[in-house]
PDB file of C-alpha atoms in Angstrom:
ATOM      1  CA  MET A1258     -95.450 146.872 153.495  1.00 34.00           C
ATOM      2  CA  SER A1259     -98.320 144.243 153.797  1.00 34.00           C
ATOM      3  CA  ARG A1260     -97.419 140.691 154.333  1.00 38.00           C
ATOM      4  CA  MET A1261     -97.388 138.308 151.480  1.00 38.00           C
ATOM      5  CA  SER A1262     -99.388 135.688 153.439  1.00 37.00           C
ATOM      6  CA  ALA A1263    -102.149 138.140 154.228  1.00 36.00           C
ATOM      7  CA  GLY A1264    -103.566 138.076 150.707  1.00 35.00           C
ATOM      8  CA  THR A1265    -105.430 140.792 148.904  1.00 32.00           C
ATOM      9  CA  SER A1266    -108.733 142.420 149.671  1.00 34.00           C
ATOM     10  CA  LEU A1267    -111.953 142.271 147.460  1.00 37.00           C
ATOM     11  CA  ASP A1268    -113.772 145.146 145.968  1.00 42.00           C
ATOM     12  CA  ALA A1269    -117.655 145.183 146.282  1.00 41.00           C
ATOM     13  CA  ASP A1270    -117.935 143.342 142.917  1.00 42.00           C
ATOM     14  CA  GLY A1271    -115.609 140.688 144.014  1.00 42.00           C
ATOM     15  CA  SER A1272    -112.546 141.821 142.101  1.00 43.00           C
ATOM     16  CA  ARG A1273    -109.213 142.290 143.656  1.00 42.00           C
ATOM     17  CA  SER A1274    -108.195 145.729 144.714  1.00 52.00           C
ATOM     18  CA  ARG A1275    -105.579 146.986 142.225  1.00 53.00           C
ATOM     19  CA  SER A1276    -103.605 148.653 145.112  1.00 55.00           C
ATOM     20  CA  ASP A1277    -103.424 145.357 147.098  1.00 55.00           C
ATOM     21  CA  ALA A1278    -102.479 143.471 144.045  1.00 57.00           C
ATOM     22  CA  ASP A1279     -99.665 145.969 143.275  1.00 55.00           C
ATOM     23  CA  ALA A1280     -98.461 145.635 146.859  1.00 53.00           C
ATOM     24  CA  LEU A1281     -98.529 142.001 146.674  1.00 59.00           C
ATOM     25  CA  LEU A1282     -96.394 141.973 143.440  1.00 57.00           C
ATOM     26  CA  LEU A1283     -93.947 144.289 145.018  1.00 55.00           C
ATOM     27  CA  VAL A1284     -93.556 141.890 147.889  1.00 63.00           C
ATOM     28  CA  GLN A1285     -93.073 138.880 145.449  1.00 64.00           C
ATOM     29  CA  LEU A1286     -90.459 140.945 143.430  1.00 64.00           C
ATOM     30  CA  GLY A1287     -88.645 142.018 146.629  1.00 68.00           C
ATOM     31  CA  PHE A1288     -88.541 138.427 147.736  1.00 72.00           C
ATOM     32  CA  GLU A1289     -87.177 137.101 144.494  1.00 74.00           C
ATOM     33  CA  GLN A1290     -84.526 139.762 144.460  1.00 73.00           C
ATOM     34  CA  LEU A1291     -83.619 138.796 148.167  1.00 71.00           C
ATOM     35  CA  LEU A1292     -83.152 135.141 146.932  1.00 73.00           C
ATOM     36  CA  VAL A1293     -80.793 136.256 144.176  1.00 74.00           C
ATOM     37  CA  ASP A1294     -78.810 138.441 146.449  1.00 71.00           C
ATOM     38  CA  LEU A1295     -78.563 135.850 149.136  1.00 69.00           C
ATOM     39  CA  SER A1296     -77.452 133.103 146.827  1.00 68.00           C
ATOM     40  CA  GLU A1297     -74.696 135.523 145.427  1.00 68.00           C
ATOM     41  CA  GLY A1298     -73.597 136.646 148.847  1.00 63.00           C
ATOM     42  CA  LEU A1299     -73.435 133.242 150.440  1.00 62.00           C
ATOM     43  CA  ALA A1300     -71.825 131.370 147.540  1.00 60.00           C
ATOM     44  CA  ASP A1301     -68.317 132.370 148.638  1.00 59.00           C
ATOM     45  CA  ILE A1302     -68.587 132.923 152.333  1.00 56.00           C
ATOM     46  CA  ALA A1303     -65.814 132.731 154.810  1.00 55.00           C
ATOM     47  CA  SER A1304     -66.295 132.028 158.584  1.00 50.00           C
ATOM     48  CA  GLY A1305     -65.413 135.482 159.684  1.00 57.00           C
ATOM     49  CA  ASP A1306     -68.255 137.220 157.691  1.00 75.00           C
ATOM     50  CA  PHE A1307     -70.929 134.556 157.961  1.00 78.00           C
ATOM     51  CA  LEU A1308     -72.664 136.121 160.993  1.00 81.00           C
ATOM     52  CA  SER A1309     -72.607 139.543 159.383  1.00 82.00           C
ATOM     53  CA  LYS A1310     -74.142 138.300 156.063  1.00 81.00           C
ATOM     54  CA  SER A1311     -76.660 136.290 157.921  1.00 83.00           C
ATOM     55  CA  GLU A1312     -77.923 139.295 159.947  1.00 86.00           C
ATOM     56  CA  ARG A1313     -78.058 141.366 156.754  1.00 84.00           C
ATOM     57  CA  THR A1314     -80.213 138.569 155.270  1.00 82.00           C
ATOM     58  CA  LEU A1315     -82.537 138.467 158.196  1.00 87.00           C
ATOM     59  CA  SER A1316     -82.918 142.286 158.086  1.00 87.00           C
ATOM     60  CA  GLN A1317     -83.958 142.098 154.571  1.00 82.00           C
ATOM     61  CA  LEU A1318     -86.500 139.605 155.401  1.00 83.00           C
ATOM     62  CA  VAL A1319     -87.973 141.730 158.201  1.00 86.00           C
ATOM     63  CA  ALA A1320     -87.970 144.735 155.740  1.00 82.00           C
ATOM     64  CA  VAL A1321     -89.369 142.962 152.681  1.00 78.00           C
ATOM     65  CA  LEU A1322     -92.070 140.825 154.500  1.00 81.00           C
ATOM     66  CA  GLY A1323     -92.980 143.046 157.365  1.00 82.00           C
ATOM     67  CA  TYR A1324     -92.450 140.387 160.304  1.00 86.00           C
ATOM     68  CA  ASP A1325     -91.706 141.671 163.711  1.00 93.00           C
ATOM     69  CA  ARG A1326     -88.706 139.377 164.432  1.00 95.00           C
ATOM     70  CA  CYS A1327     -86.665 136.922 162.600  1.00 94.00           C
ATOM     71  CA  THR A1328     -84.014 134.522 164.009  1.00 95.00           C
ATOM     72  CA  PHE A1329     -81.465 132.084 162.747  1.00 94.00           C
ATOM     73  CA  ALA A1330     -80.336 129.445 165.400  1.00 93.00           C
ATOM     74  CA  GLU A1331     -78.410 126.319 165.594  1.00 91.00           C
ATOM     75  CA  LEU A1332     -79.957 123.157 166.854  1.00 87.00           C
ATOM     76  CA  VAL A1333     -77.374 121.861 169.310  1.00 84.00           C
ATOM     77  CA  ALA A1334     -77.154 118.304 170.391  1.00 74.00           C
ATOM     78  CA  GLY A1335     -78.866 118.133 173.693  1.00 62.00           C
ATOM     79  CA  ASP A1336     -81.789 120.265 174.833  1.00 70.00           C
ATOM     80  CA  HIS A1337     -81.252 123.879 173.568  1.00 80.00           C
ATOM     81  CA  LEU A1338     -80.983 126.342 170.694  1.00 89.00           C
ATOM     82  CA  ASN A1339     -77.993 128.482 169.974  1.00 91.00           C
ATOM     83  CA  VAL A1340     -79.138 131.813 168.734  1.00 93.00           C
ATOM     84  CA  LEU A1341     -76.524 132.707 165.813  1.00 91.00           C
ATOM     85  CA  CYS A1342     -78.338 135.961 164.800  1.00 92.00           C
ATOM     86  CA  SER A1343     -81.649 137.742 165.249  1.00 94.00           C
ATOM     87  CA  VAL A1344     -83.209 140.981 164.015  1.00 94.00           C
ATOM     88  CA  ALA A1345     -86.329 142.805 164.805  1.00 94.00           C
ATOM     89  CA  ALA A1346     -88.502 145.550 163.531  1.00 91.00           C
ATOM     90  CA  ASP A1347     -88.203 149.090 165.000  1.00 90.00           C
ATOM     91  CA  GLY A1348     -89.377 149.296 168.493  1.00 90.00           C
ATOM     92  CA  LEU A1349     -88.875 145.481 169.151  1.00 92.00           C
ATOM     93  CA  ARG A1350     -86.032 143.654 170.674  1.00 91.00           C
ATOM     94  CA  PRO A1351     -84.216 140.863 168.765  1.00 93.00           C
ATOM     95  CA  LEU A1352     -83.230 137.733 170.623  1.00 92.00           C
ATOM     96  CA  GLN A1353     -79.747 137.727 172.257  1.00 92.00           C
ATOM     97  CA  PRO A1354     -77.028 135.626 170.431  1.00 91.00           C
ATOM     98  CA  GLY A1355     -76.070 132.536 172.457  1.00 91.00           C
ATOM     99  CA  ARG A1356     -78.004 129.765 174.158  1.00 90.00           C
ATOM    100  CA  TYR A1357     -81.725 130.402 174.249  1.00 89.00           C
ATOM    101  CA  PRO A1358     -82.551 130.689 177.942  1.00 85.00           C
ATOM    102  CA  TYR A1359     -85.916 128.886 177.888  1.00 86.00           C
ATOM    103  CA  ARG A1360     -86.598 125.170 178.048  1.00 87.00           C
ATOM    104  CA  LEU A1361     -89.197 124.203 175.689  1.00 91.00           C
ATOM    105  CA  PRO A1362     -89.244 120.329 175.191  1.00 91.00           C
ATOM    106  CA  TRP A1363     -92.290 120.107 173.052  1.00 94.00           C
ATOM    107  CA  PHE A1364     -90.965 122.792 170.663  1.00 93.00           C
ATOM    108  CA  LEU A1365     -87.517 121.182 170.412  1.00 92.00           C
ATOM    109  CA  GLY A1366     -88.943 117.765 170.052  1.00 91.00           C
ATOM    110  CA  GLU A1367     -91.066 118.834 167.091  1.00 93.00           C
ATOM    111  CA  LEU A1368     -88.132 120.693 165.371  1.00 91.00           C
ATOM    112  CA  ARG A1369     -85.757 117.550 165.924  1.00 90.00           C
ATOM    113  CA  ALA A1370     -88.391 115.495 164.195  1.00 91.00           C
ATOM    114  CA  GLY A1371     -88.240 117.771 161.158  1.00 92.00           C
ATOM    115  CA  ARG A1372     -91.790 119.125 161.437  1.00 93.00           C
ATOM    116  CA  ILE A1373     -92.444 122.786 160.544  1.00 94.00           C
ATOM    117  CA  LEU A1374     -94.336 124.720 163.285  1.00 94.00           C
ATOM    118  CA  SER A1375     -96.734 127.271 161.988  1.00 93.00           C
ATOM    119  CA  LEU A1376     -98.704 128.562 164.976  1.00 94.00           C
ATOM    120  CA  GLU A1377    -100.956 131.405 163.820  1.00 92.00           C
ATOM    121  CA  ARG A1378    -103.031 131.948 167.034  1.00 92.00           C
ATOM    122  CA  LEU A1379    -101.055 131.691 170.371  1.00 93.00           C
ATOM    123  CA  PRO A1380    -101.350 130.216 172.744  1.00 92.00           C
ATOM    124  CA  GLU A1381    -104.521 128.586 171.270  1.00 93.00           C
ATOM    125  CA  ASP A1382    -102.725 126.537 168.578  1.00 93.00           C
ATOM    126  CA  LEU A1383    -100.464 124.823 171.180  1.00 94.00           C
ATOM    127  CA  PRO A1384    -101.345 121.219 172.170  1.00 94.00           C
ATOM    128  CA  PRO A1385    -102.206 120.296 175.733  1.00 93.00           C
ATOM    129  CA  GLU A1386     -98.688 118.726 176.278  1.00 94.00           C
ATOM    130  CA  ALA A1387     -96.882 122.162 175.542  1.00 94.00           C
ATOM    131  CA  VAL A1388     -97.267 123.372 178.954  1.00 94.00           C
ATOM    132  CA  ALA A1389     -93.858 125.245 179.114  1.00 93.00           C
ATOM    133  CA  GLU A1390     -94.480 126.808 175.620  1.00 94.00           C
ATOM    134  CA  ALA A1391     -97.832 128.127 176.625  1.00 93.00           C
ATOM    135  CA  GLN A1392     -96.250 129.710 179.577  1.00 93.00           C
ATOM    136  CA  HIS A1393     -93.438 131.108 177.544  1.00 93.00           C
ATOM    137  CA  VAL A1394     -96.009 132.645 175.111  1.00 93.00           C
ATOM    138  CA  ARG A1395     -97.917 134.361 177.969  1.00 91.00           C
ATOM    139  CA  GLU A1396     -94.669 135.878 179.143  1.00 91.00           C
ATOM    140  CA  THR A1397     -93.243 137.118 175.968  1.00 90.00           C
ATOM    141  CA  GLY A1398     -96.502 138.203 174.363  1.00 90.00           C
ATOM    142  CA  LEU A1399     -96.186 136.199 171.141  1.00 92.00           C
ATOM    143  CA  ARG A1400     -99.110 136.348 168.815  1.00 93.00           C
ATOM    144  CA  SER A1401     -97.966 134.015 165.914  1.00 94.00           C
ATOM    145  CA  HIS A1402     -94.844 131.943 165.461  1.00 94.00           C
ATOM    146  CA  LEU A1403     -93.196 130.115 162.531  1.00 95.00           C
ATOM    147  CA  SER A1404     -90.255 127.839 162.896  1.00 95.00           C
ATOM    148  CA  ILE A1405     -88.687 125.980 159.933  1.00 95.00           C
ATOM    149  CA  PRO A1406     -86.260 123.145 160.811  1.00 94.00           C
ATOM    150  CA  LEU A1407     -83.441 123.007 158.234  1.00 93.00           C
ATOM    151  CA  ARG A1408     -81.591 119.851 157.324  1.00 89.00           C
ATOM    152  CA  VAL A1409     -78.028 119.591 156.145  1.00 83.00           C
ATOM    153  CA  GLY A1410     -76.607 116.119 155.348  1.00 80.00           C
ATOM    154  CA  GLY A1411     -80.021 114.505 156.312  1.00 82.00           C
ATOM    155  CA  ARG A1412     -79.860 115.865 159.922  1.00 85.00           C
ATOM    156  CA  VAL A1413     -81.625 118.930 161.330  1.00 89.00           C
ATOM    157  CA  THR A1414     -78.832 121.357 162.181  1.00 88.00           C
ATOM    158  CA  ALA A1415     -80.560 124.865 162.281  1.00 91.00           C
ATOM    159  CA  VAL A1416     -83.996 126.652 162.633  1.00 94.00           C
ATOM    160  CA  LEU A1417     -85.186 129.633 160.900  1.00 94.00           C
ATOM    161  CA  SER A1418     -87.965 131.375 162.978  1.00 94.00           C
ATOM    162  CA  PHE A1419     -90.341 134.261 162.525  1.00 93.00           C
ATOM    163  CA  ALA A1420     -92.324 135.795 165.295  1.00 93.00           C
ATOM    164  CA  SER A1421     -95.331 138.282 165.305  1.00 91.00           C
ATOM    165  CA  ILE A1422     -95.887 140.153 168.364  1.00 92.00           C
ATOM    166  CA  ARG A1423     -97.885 143.201 167.623  1.00 90.00           C
ATOM    167  CA  SER A1424    -100.491 141.401 165.642  1.00 89.00           C
ATOM    168  CA  ALA A1425    -101.460 137.848 164.544  1.00 90.00           C
ATOM    169  CA  CYS A1426    -100.008 136.534 161.287  1.00 88.00           C
ATOM    170  CA  SER A1427    -100.506 133.541 158.966  1.00 86.00           C
ATOM    171  CA  TRP A1428     -98.166 131.903 156.605  1.00 86.00           C
ATOM    172  CA  SER A1429     -99.372 130.348 153.304  1.00 86.00           C
ATOM    173  CA  PRO A1430     -97.702 127.074 152.173  1.00 88.00           C
ATOM    174  CA  ASP A1431     -96.122 128.964 149.294  1.00 84.00           C
ATOM    175  CA  MET A1432     -94.592 131.474 151.602  1.00 85.00           C
ATOM    176  CA  VAL A1433     -93.326 128.676 154.056  1.00 90.00           C
ATOM    177  CA  ALA A1434     -91.620 126.987 151.009  1.00 88.00           C
ATOM    178  CA  ARG A1435     -90.003 130.226 150.073  1.00 85.00           C
ATOM    179  CA  LEU A1436     -88.886 130.852 153.486  1.00 89.00           C
ATOM    180  CA  LYS A1437     -87.551 127.364 153.548  1.00 90.00           C
ATOM    181  CA  ILE A1438     -85.227 128.032 150.693  1.00 86.00           C
ATOM    182  CA  VAL A1439     -83.751 131.071 152.411  1.00 86.00           C
ATOM    183  CA  GLY A1440     -83.198 128.943 155.708  1.00 89.00           C
ATOM    184  CA  GLU A1441     -81.512 126.229 153.527  1.00 87.00           C
ATOM    185  CA  LEU A1442     -79.156 128.635 151.968  1.00 84.00           C
ATOM    186  CA  LEU A1443     -78.340 129.956 155.516  1.00 86.00           C
ATOM    187  CA  ALA A1444     -77.778 126.508 156.879  1.00 86.00           C
ATOM    188  CA  SER A1445     -75.479 125.437 154.002  1.00 83.00           C
ATOM    189  CA  ALA A1446     -73.471 128.539 154.373  1.00 82.00           C
ATOM    190  CA  MET A1447     -73.249 127.861 158.231  1.00 84.00           C
ATOM    191  CA  VAL A1448     -71.856 124.432 157.526  1.00 81.00           C
ATOM    192  CA  LEU A1449     -69.406 125.697 154.801  1.00 80.00           C
ATOM    193  CA  ALA A1450     -68.168 128.416 157.062  1.00 79.00           C
ATOM    194  CA  ARG A1451     -67.653 125.969 159.865  1.00 77.00           C
ATOM    195  CA  THR A1452     -65.760 123.479 157.591  1.00 77.00           C
ATOM    196  CA  GLU A1453     -63.640 126.194 156.345  1.00 79.00           C
ATOM    197  CA  GLU A1454     -62.775 127.386 159.838  1.00 76.00           C
ATOM    198  CA  GLU A1455     -61.965 123.812 160.876  1.00 80.00           C
ATOM    199  CA  ALA A1456     -59.659 123.469 157.761  1.00 82.00           C
ATOM    200  CA  ARG A1457     -57.980 126.654 158.604  1.00 81.00           C
ATOM    201  CA  GLN A1458     -57.382 125.550 162.394  1.00 84.00           C
ATOM    202  CA  LEU A1459     -56.150 122.085 161.079  1.00 86.00           C
ATOM    203  CA  ARG A1460     -53.746 123.748 158.670  1.00 87.00           C
ATOM    204  CA  GLN A1461     -52.414 125.947 161.516  1.00 84.00           C
ATOM    205  CA  ARG A1462     -51.891 122.935 163.740  1.00 86.00           C
ATOM    206  CA  VAL A1463     -50.048 121.126 161.029  1.00 87.00           C
ATOM    207  CA  TRP A1464     -47.890 124.141 160.293  1.00 83.00           C
ATOM    208  CA  HIS A1465     -47.231 124.590 164.073  1.00 79.00           C
ATOM    209  CA  ALA A1466     -46.111 120.889 164.258  1.00 82.00           C
ATOM    210  CA  ASP A1467     -43.922 121.254 161.237  1.00 81.00           C
ATOM    211  CA  ARG A1468     -42.189 124.421 162.745  1.00 77.00           C
ATOM    212  CA  VAL A1469     -41.658 122.646 165.932  1.00 78.00           C
ATOM    213  CA  ALA A1470     -40.075 119.783 164.280  1.00 81.00           C
ATOM    214  CA  ARG A1471     -37.870 121.987 162.225  1.00 79.00           C
ATOM    215  CA  ILE A1472     -36.875 123.997 165.109  1.00 76.00           C
ATOM    216  CA  GLY A1473     -36.032 120.799 167.029  1.00 79.00           C
ATOM    217  CA  ALA A1474     -33.784 119.631 164.150  1.00 80.00           C
ATOM    218  CA  LEU A1475     -32.245 122.996 163.847  1.00 77.00           C
ATOM    219  CA  THR A1476     -31.495 123.207 167.464  1.00 80.00           C
ATOM    220  CA  ALA A1477     -29.835 119.679 167.430  1.00 81.00           C
ATOM    221  CA  ALA A1478     -27.849 120.620 164.400  1.00 78.00           C
ATOM    222  CA  ILE A1479     -26.686 124.027 166.055  1.00 78.00           C
ATOM    223  CA  ALA A1480     -25.813 122.135 169.224  1.00 80.00           C
ATOM    224  CA  HIS A1481     -23.698 119.715 167.384  1.00 79.00           C
ATOM    225  CA  GLU A1482     -21.872 122.260 165.244  1.00 79.00           C
ATOM    226  CA  LEU A1483     -21.115 124.514 168.263  1.00 81.00           C
ATOM    227  CA  ASN A1484     -20.178 121.877 170.761  1.00 83.00           C
ATOM    228  CA  GLN A1485     -16.864 121.053 168.910  1.00 83.00           C
ATOM    229  CA  PRO A1486     -15.362 124.605 168.633  1.00 84.00           C
ATOM    230  CA  LEU A1487     -16.706 125.523 172.118  1.00 84.00           C
ATOM    231  CA  ALA A1488     -15.008 122.525 173.647  1.00 85.00           C
ATOM    232  CA  ALA A1489     -11.699 123.185 171.559  1.00 84.00           C
ATOM    233  CA  ILE A1490     -11.827 126.929 172.941  1.00 85.00           C
ATOM    234  CA  LEU A1491     -12.237 125.775 176.458  1.00 85.00           C
ATOM    235  CA  SER A1492      -9.537 123.184 176.100  1.00 86.00           C
ATOM    236  CA  ASN A1493      -6.946 125.745 174.740  1.00 84.00           C
ATOM    237  CA  ALA A1494      -7.928 128.327 177.356  1.00 85.00           C
ATOM    238  CA  GLN A1495      -7.323 125.814 180.089  1.00 85.00           C
ATOM    239  CA  ALA A1496      -3.973 124.872 178.549  1.00 84.00           C
ATOM    240  CA  GLY A1497      -3.121 128.419 178.302  1.00 83.00           C
ATOM    241  CA  LEU A1498      -3.740 129.138 181.905  1.00 84.00           C
ATOM    242  CA  LYS A1499      -1.572 126.195 182.798  1.00 83.00           C
ATOM    243  CA  TYR A1500       1.377 127.380 180.588  1.00 80.00           C
ATOM    244  CA  LEU A1501       0.953 130.851 182.144  1.00 82.00           C
ATOM    245  CA  ALA A1502       1.315 129.462 185.673  1.00 80.00           C
ATOM    246  CA  ARG A1503       4.752 127.868 184.824  1.00 79.00           C
ATOM    247  CA  ASP A1504       8.114 129.547 185.718  1.00 75.00           C
ATOM    248  CA  ASP A1505       9.403 129.455 182.119  1.00 78.00           C
ATOM    249  CA  VAL A1506       6.714 130.842 179.935  1.00 76.00           C
ATOM    250  CA  ASP A1507       7.137 130.218 176.135  1.00 80.00           C
ATOM    251  CA  PRO A1508       5.483 133.212 174.344  1.00 83.00           C
ATOM    252  CA  ALA A1509       5.504 131.351 171.116  1.00 84.00           C
ATOM    253  CA  LEU A1510       3.410 128.552 172.741  1.00 82.00           C
ATOM    254  CA  ILE A1511       1.113 131.129 174.262  1.00 82.00           C
ATOM    255  CA  ARG A1512       0.720 132.677 170.713  1.00 84.00           C
ATOM    256  CA  ARG A1513      -0.192 129.245 169.305  1.00 85.00           C
ATOM    257  CA  VAL A1514      -2.868 128.578 171.984  1.00 84.00           C
ATOM    258  CA  LEU A1515      -4.508 132.019 171.537  1.00 86.00           C
ATOM    259  CA  GLU A1516      -4.432 131.522 167.672  1.00 87.00           C
ATOM    260  CA  SER A1517      -6.307 128.222 168.357  1.00 86.00           C
ATOM    261  CA  VAL A1518      -8.862 129.961 170.406  1.00 86.00           C
ATOM    262  CA  VAL A1519      -9.290 132.655 167.806  1.00 88.00           C
ATOM    263  CA  ARG A1520      -9.683 130.100 165.004  1.00 87.00           C
ATOM    264  CA  ASP A1521     -12.324 127.965 166.925  1.00 85.00           C
ATOM    265  CA  ASP A1522     -14.246 131.196 167.906  1.00 86.00           C
ATOM    266  CA  LYS A1523     -14.401 132.196 164.118  1.00 86.00           C
ATOM    267  CA  ARG A1524     -15.564 128.619 163.373  1.00 85.00           C
ATOM    268  CA  ALA A1525     -18.466 128.948 166.002  1.00 84.00           C
ATOM    269  CA  ALA A1526     -19.393 132.341 164.595  1.00 85.00           C
ATOM    270  CA  GLU A1527     -19.324 130.963 161.097  1.00 84.00           C
ATOM    271  CA  THR A1528     -21.859 128.100 162.171  1.00 80.00           C
ATOM    272  CA  ILE A1529     -24.208 130.749 163.760  1.00 81.00           C
ATOM    273  CA  ARG A1530     -24.049 132.807 160.468  1.00 81.00           C
ATOM    274  CA  ALA A1531     -24.894 129.836 158.353  1.00 77.00           C
ATOM    275  CA  MET A1532     -27.743 128.876 160.610  1.00 75.00           C
ATOM    276  CA  ARG A1533     -29.162 132.496 160.279  1.00 75.00           C
ATOM    277  CA  ALA A1534     -28.772 132.253 156.509  1.00 73.00           C
ATOM    278  CA  LEU A1535     -30.658 129.026 156.503  1.00 69.00           C
ATOM    279  CA  ILE A1536     -33.644 130.348 158.501  1.00 68.00           C
ATOM    280  CA  ARG A1537     -33.647 133.528 156.249  1.00 68.00           C
ATOM    281  CA  GLN A1538     -33.556 131.234 153.216  1.00 60.00           C
ATOM    282  CA  ASP A1539     -30.540 133.106 151.841  1.00 58.00           C
ATOM    283  CA  GLU A1540     -28.658 131.846 148.846  1.00 63.00           C
ATOM    284  CA  SER A1541     -26.017 129.154 149.868  1.00 64.00           C
ATOM    285  CA  GLN A1542     -22.411 129.952 149.170  1.00 70.00           C
ATOM    286  CA  ARG A1543     -20.194 127.246 147.860  1.00 76.00           C
ATOM    287  CA  GLU A1544     -16.483 126.890 148.680  1.00 78.00           C
ATOM    288  CA  ARG A1545     -13.772 124.475 147.985  1.00 85.00           C
ATOM    289  CA  ILE A1546     -12.556 122.423 150.879  1.00 83.00           C
TER     290      ILE A1546
END
């Protein structure tokens, strides 16, 4: 498919070629449908599927517009880009996710200033101060490059980039404006996904703190309720051993001691049962005392 920015050819009489006009119309219709699909897909996005949906969007851009490579990256505070997802046409390699390995100070400075970089002929279009960028272009074989800085909340947070490697490419102002809309949708979805993930982690921390507090209170209650019957059992058992050591053993007295041990043991068991019922949220049983 021909690139939208390439325009249409002219016949000998100066009129536009019908085939080129049809191809341009197909590109426009495909792009408009892409915007509709993207808006619907990113309207309700969770952090877990943000990257998969973003990669699908970039794949559609490459397929519809015919670019060699499309990349969406986060502009990290400091001196580098964090590649979130990248796709490339058949036969070409996308960028690896993660920190972009090259130091490109002029390039990053322009992006942080919010300036769109449309470099149609590389390395000729680079200024003299872009020394590292010129070297990078020669090493990677870039022919044309477009980077659109994306603002969220008044700050540049992400970058949508397009690369042409097999041939030079130009981007019309209308195409740049359309691509910026796509980038802003992606950037907003990224911030939304991050916000939802942070909220989820915050809820988990609150729930964990609440569970810890409840477990602490429950442990203290169990210790308090069990200490009394356990202390009574120990006391009665020690008393029973002393009675058994005497010469005149009274069976009735030993029976009363053992009955006290059984009674306190049942009391401890009932305490444990009640605590289990509380944890399972069983219905409480009322009894007259």
